[in-house]
Tab-separated table of C-alpha atoms in Angstrom:
chain	number	residue	atom	x	y	z
S	392	UNK	CA	7.550	4.791	17.786
S	393	UNK	CA	7.627	1.203	16.856
S	394	UNK	CA	10.663	-0.161	14.742
S	395	UNK	CA	10.409	-3.379	13.104
S	396	UNK	CA	13.664	-5.542	12.016
S	397	UNK	CA	13.862	-8.504	9.627
S	398	UNK	CA	16.052	-10.854	9.126
S	399	UNK	CA	17.848	-12.208	7.147
S	400	UNK	CA	18.173	-9.547	4.640
S	401	UNK	CA	18.467	-11.530	1.931
S	402	UNK	CA	18.776	-15.591	1.356
S	403	UNK	CA	18.824	-18.257	-1.284
S	404	UNK	CA	17.480	-21.367	-1.429
S	405	UNK	CA	16.438	-24.273	-3.752
S	406	UNK	CA	13.443	-25.173	-5.124
S	407	UNK	CA	11.444	-27.417	-2.474
S	408	UNK	CA	12.984	-25.799	0.507
S	409	UNK	CA	11.904	-24.688	3.674
S	410	UNK	CA	12.597	-20.959	4.127
S	411	UNK	CA	12.352	-18.587	7.638
S	412	UNK	CA	12.302	-15.047	7.559
S	413	UNK	CA	11.709	-13.808	11.770
S	414	UNK	CA	10.275	-10.196	12.131
S	415	UNK	CA	11.202	-8.418	15.762
S	416	UNK	CA	9.024	-5.821	16.907
S	417	UNK	CA	10.777	-2.907	19.289
S	418	UNK	CA	7.322	-3.223	21.824
S	419	UNK	CA	4.564	-5.530	22.178
S	420	UNK	CA	2.309	-5.473	19.066
S	421	UNK	CA	0.307	-8.024	20.045
S	422	UNK	CA	-0.740	-10.294	16.918
S	423	UNK	CA	-1.359	-7.253	14.811
S	424	UNK	CA	1.172	-8.233	12.142
S	425	UNK	CA	1.138	-8.163	8.449
S	426	UNK	CA	3.532	-9.941	6.287
S	427	UNK	CA	3.582	-8.906	2.261
S	428	UNK	CA	5.173	-10.387	-1.025
S	429	UNK	CA	6.307	-7.694	-3.586
S	430	UNK	CA	7.521	-8.787	-6.707
S	431	UNK	CA	9.656	-6.448	-9.097
S	432	UNK	CA	7.685	-3.852	-10.518
S	433	UNK	CA	4.372	-4.597	-8.571
S	434	UNK	CA	2.577	-3.496	-5.752
S	435	UNK	CA	2.630	-5.367	-2.094
S	436	UNK	CA	0.147	-8.445	-1.723
S	437	UNK	CA	-0.895	-9.369	1.206
S	438	UNK	CA	0.022	-12.906	2.718
S	439	UNK	CA	-0.673	-13.339	6.614
S	440	UNK	CA	-2.595	-11.122	8.761
S	441	UNK	CA	-3.438	-10.669	12.312
S	442	UNK	CA	0.349	-12.815	12.619
S	443	UNK	CA	-1.182	-16.222	11.496
S	444	UNK	CA	-4.164	-15.850	9.357
S	445	UNK	CA	-4.025	-16.737	5.697
S	446	UNK	CA	-5.483	-14.132	3.384
S	447	UNK	CA	-7.776	-15.964	1.109
S	448	UNK	CA	-6.172	-17.225	-2.446
S	449	UNK	CA	-2.954	-17.693	-1.156
S	450	UNK	CA	-1.370	-20.923	-1.004
S	451	UNK	CA	-1.053	-23.125	2.081
S	452	UNK	CA	2.867	-23.206	1.671
S	453	UNK	CA	2.900	-19.645	3.352
S	454	UNK	CA	2.550	-19.552	6.910
S	455	UNK	CA	3.358	-17.261	9.961
S	456	UNK	CA	3.388	-17.536	13.632
S	457	UNK	CA	4.075	-15.466	16.672
S	458	UNK	CA	2.920	-13.081	19.147
S	459	UNK	CA	4.193	-9.904	21.225
S	460	UNK	CA	7.499	-8.935	19.545
S	461	UNK	CA	8.766	-12.050	17.830
S	462	UNK	CA	7.274	-13.709	14.499
S	463	UNK	CA	8.133	-16.120	12.039
S	464	UNK	CA	7.275	-16.408	8.269
S	465	UNK	CA	7.666	-19.970	6.701
S	466	UNK	CA	7.438	-20.777	3.011
S	467	UNK	CA	7.575	-24.525	2.949
S	468	UNK	CA	8.361	-25.933	-0.507
S	469	UNK	CA	9.115	-23.253	-1.707
S	470	UNK	CA	8.409	-22.646	-5.806
S	471	UNK	CA	10.052	-20.285	-8.655
S	472	UNK	CA	7.524	-17.733	-8.130
S	473	UNK	CA	8.301	-17.186	-4.572
S	474	UNK	CA	11.163	-15.155	-5.821
S	475	UNK	CA	10.165	-11.619	-4.336
S	476	UNK	CA	11.118	-9.529	-1.275
S	477	UNK	CA	8.777	-10.015	1.720
S	478	UNK	CA	7.893	-7.348	4.210
S	479	UNK	CA	6.328	-7.686	7.636
S	480	UNK	CA	4.637	-4.807	8.929
S	481	UNK	CA	3.123	-3.976	12.954
S	482	UNK	CA	-0.477	-2.183	12.435
S	483	UNK	CA	-0.585	-2.307	16.629
S	484	UNK	CA	0.246	1.600	16.871
S	485	UNK	CA	-0.202	3.477	13.548
S	486	UNK	CA	1.686	1.024	11.054
S	487	UNK	CA	5.621	0.490	10.329
S	488	UNK	CA	7.298	-1.928	7.633
S	489	UNK	CA	10.521	-4.079	8.147
S	490	UNK	CA	13.253	-3.529	5.893
S	491	UNK	CA	12.222	-6.411	3.539
S	492	UNK	CA	14.230	-9.657	3.228
S	493	UNK	CA	15.148	-10.408	-0.656
S	494	UNK	CA	14.119	-13.882	-1.274
S	495	UNK	CA	16.168	-15.680	-4.396
S	496	UNK	CA	16.412	-19.099	-6.416
S	497	UNK	CA	19.920	-21.102	-6.185
W	30	UNK	CA	-13.486	-7.493	-7.402
W	31	UNK	CA	-11.430	-4.520	-5.256
W	32	UNK	CA	-10.034	-1.803	-7.545
W	33	UNK	CA	-8.024	1.114	-6.396
W	34	UNK	CA	-7.210	3.367	-9.473
W	35	UNK	CA	-4.528	6.015	-8.469
W	36	UNK	CA	-3.446	8.985	-10.543
W	37	UNK	CA	-1.617	12.023	-10.589
W	38	UNK	CA	2.014	11.136	-10.387
W	39	UNK	CA	4.535	13.494	-12.146
W	40	UNK	CA	7.695	15.120	-12.171
W	41	UNK	CA	7.392	18.273	-9.822
W	42	UNK	CA	10.189	20.609	-9.101
W	43	UNK	CA	11.372	21.118	-5.489
W	44	UNK	CA	8.831	23.085	-3.121
W	45	UNK	CA	5.976	22.582	-5.501
W	46	UNK	CA	2.607	20.723	-4.843
W	47	UNK	CA	0.784	17.592	-6.390
W	48	UNK	CA	-2.460	16.200	-5.608
W	49	UNK	CA	-2.908	12.435	-5.976
W	50	UNK	CA	-6.265	10.485	-6.450
W	51	UNK	CA	-7.251	7.280	-6.152
W	52	UNK	CA	-10.501	5.798	-7.619
W	53	UNK	CA	-11.882	2.528	-5.305
W	54	UNK	CA	-14.417	0.119	-6.921
W	55	UNK	CA	-16.042	-3.004	-6.116
W	56	UNK	CA	-16.427	-2.508	-2.553
W	57	UNK	CA	-18.278	-0.504	-0.036
W	58	UNK	CA	-15.756	2.540	0.048
W	59	UNK	CA	-17.332	4.083	3.044
W	60	UNK	CA	-16.820	1.386	5.443
W	61	UNK	CA	-13.062	1.126	5.120
W	62	UNK	CA	-10.369	3.491	6.146
W	63	UNK	CA	-7.666	4.017	4.033
W	64	UNK	CA	-4.298	4.637	3.324
W	65	UNK	CA	-1.131	5.908	1.346
W	66	UNK	CA	2.278	4.429	1.407
W	67	UNK	CA	4.993	4.759	-0.822
W	68	UNK	CA	8.276	3.359	-2.027
W	69	UNK	CA	11.368	5.214	-3.136
W	70	UNK	CA	13.284	4.039	-6.146
W	71	UNK	CA	14.809	0.727	-4.731
W	72	UNK	CA	14.034	1.319	-1.026
W	73	UNK	CA	11.526	-0.234	1.070
W	74	UNK	CA	7.961	0.800	2.320
W	75	UNK	CA	6.977	3.365	3.881
W	76	UNK	CA	3.349	4.753	5.507
W	77	UNK	CA	2.602	8.145	4.619
W	78	UNK	CA	-1.360	8.907	6.089
W	79	UNK	CA	-4.440	7.252	6.877
W	80	UNK	CA	-7.913	8.780	7.002
W	81	UNK	CA	-10.872	7.073	8.611
W	82	UNK	CA	-14.199	5.920	7.120
W	83	UNK	CA	-16.007	8.830	7.696
W	84	UNK	CA	-12.668	11.092	6.809
W	85	UNK	CA	-13.225	12.546	10.510
W	86	UNK	CA	-9.856	11.266	11.698
W	87	UNK	CA	-6.718	11.382	10.074
W	88	UNK	CA	-2.831	10.132	10.774
W	89	UNK	CA	0.263	11.391	8.737
W	90	UNK	CA	4.055	10.012	9.254
W	91	UNK	CA	6.544	12.257	10.871
W	92	UNK	CA	8.210	13.021	7.615
W	93	UNK	CA	5.099	14.485	5.727
W	94	UNK	CA	3.585	16.179	9.011
W	95	UNK	CA	2.299	19.753	7.757
W	96	UNK	CA	3.369	19.139	4.149
W	97	UNK	CA	0.730	16.282	2.957
W	98	UNK	CA	-3.345	16.333	3.545
W	99	UNK	CA	-4.954	12.975	3.211
W	100	UNK	CA	-8.820	13.388	2.205
W	101	UNK	CA	-11.776	11.669	0.878
W	102	UNK	CA	-14.872	12.423	-1.334
W	103	UNK	CA	-17.537	8.998	-0.311
W	104	UNK	CA	-20.176	10.559	-2.602
W	105	UNK	CA	-17.252	9.733	-5.325
W	106	UNK	CA	-15.056	6.405	-3.842
W	107	UNK	CA	-12.323	8.979	-4.196
W	108	UNK	CA	-8.982	9.033	-1.693
W	109	UNK	CA	-6.583	11.918	-2.268
W	110	UNK	CA	-3.306	12.993	-1.010
W	111	UNK	CA	-2.659	16.790	-1.401
W	112	UNK	CA	0.823	17.165	-1.269
W	113	UNK	CA	2.690	20.341	-0.677
W	114	UNK	CA	6.501	21.639	-0.130
W	115	UNK	CA	7.716	18.665	-2.083
W	116	UNK	CA	11.098	17.695	-1.600
W	117	UNK	CA	13.465	15.401	-3.551
W	118	UNK	CA	13.192	12.519	-0.804
W	119	UNK	CA	9.413	12.610	-1.358
W	120	UNK	CA	10.306	10.610	-5.021
W	121	UNK	CA	8.707	7.337	-4.389
W	122	UNK	CA	5.550	5.356	-5.896
W	123	UNK	CA	2.751	6.465	-4.028
W	124	UNK	CA	0.171	3.497	-3.173
W	125	UNK	CA	-3.569	3.681	-2.112
W	126	UNK	CA	-4.465	1.058	-0.128
W	127	UNK	CA	-7.348	-0.137	1.687
W	128	UNK	CA	-8.051	-1.215	5.087
W	129	UNK	CA	-8.849	-4.916	5.785
W	130	UNK	CA	-11.567	-4.419	8.351
W	131	UNK	CA	-13.909	-1.733	9.626
W	132	UNK	CA	-12.177	0.444	11.720
W	133	UNK	CA	-8.829	2.612	11.333
W	134	UNK	CA	-5.985	0.327	12.687
W	135	UNK	CA	-6.464	-2.920	10.569
W	136	UNK	CA	-3.927	-5.031	8.151
W	137	UNK	CA	-4.059	-3.587	4.663
W	138	UNK	CA	-5.533	-5.980	2.107
W	139	UNK	CA	-5.541	-4.324	-1.097
W	140	UNK	CA	-3.148	-2.251	-3.124
W	141	UNK	CA	-3.371	-0.098	-6.005
W	142	UNK	CA	-0.911	-0.218	-8.750
W	143	UNK	CA	1.136	2.670	-7.614
W	144	UNK	CA	1.366	6.056	-9.665
W	145	UNK	CA	5.171	7.954	-9.812
W	146	UNK	CA	5.997	10.831	-8.064
W	147	UNK	CA	9.244	12.571	-9.159
W	148	UNK	CA	10.552	15.666	-7.205
W	149	UNK	CA	13.398	16.824	-9.265
W	150	UNK	CA	14.697	20.274	-11.169
């Protein structure tokens, strides 16, 4: 089974800051990686798929990069509505989610 | 507009059974694989099961293998999850999720609002 790790587990940043989350896979998953945003009490929402493809309708301040085992998710110009938990997920070999990163505003 | 509407969640006793349903609309249901993903209270996301677009292929997480059965009725645009021998650790919100491309191993693009299953005596 493929294991996914994320860091940090939580972070606090100011409005306008650049925020970076990393995700590591236990084996090569090519670019079969998604990033989701989940706000409290809501279903997750797809932001990024195939490591770097922005889902339609998602603001361009969200971006993703990486391939193989190491991936990065970035929010440039953090906004108050970006308060959420962010999950990475591999779909190279069935499906595995990372443990999540909680993002708060300072 | 894609819509996924789950139902069937409830309080169930340990060892009991429950069937979840998910009615899909706004896309060609027969063209996409579907999954169930769950989230225990205050915890992260866990993929549970996958079914191919035709229903001919299924996969399960080890945690539910042999107890849960995924199925679909393409004539009714409906996805199901039959859950048997329920345990306390199955307590979670269960989400119905659509595959993003044709083919089974693809990203998840749309999620339902979820239905809560509570396993407790």
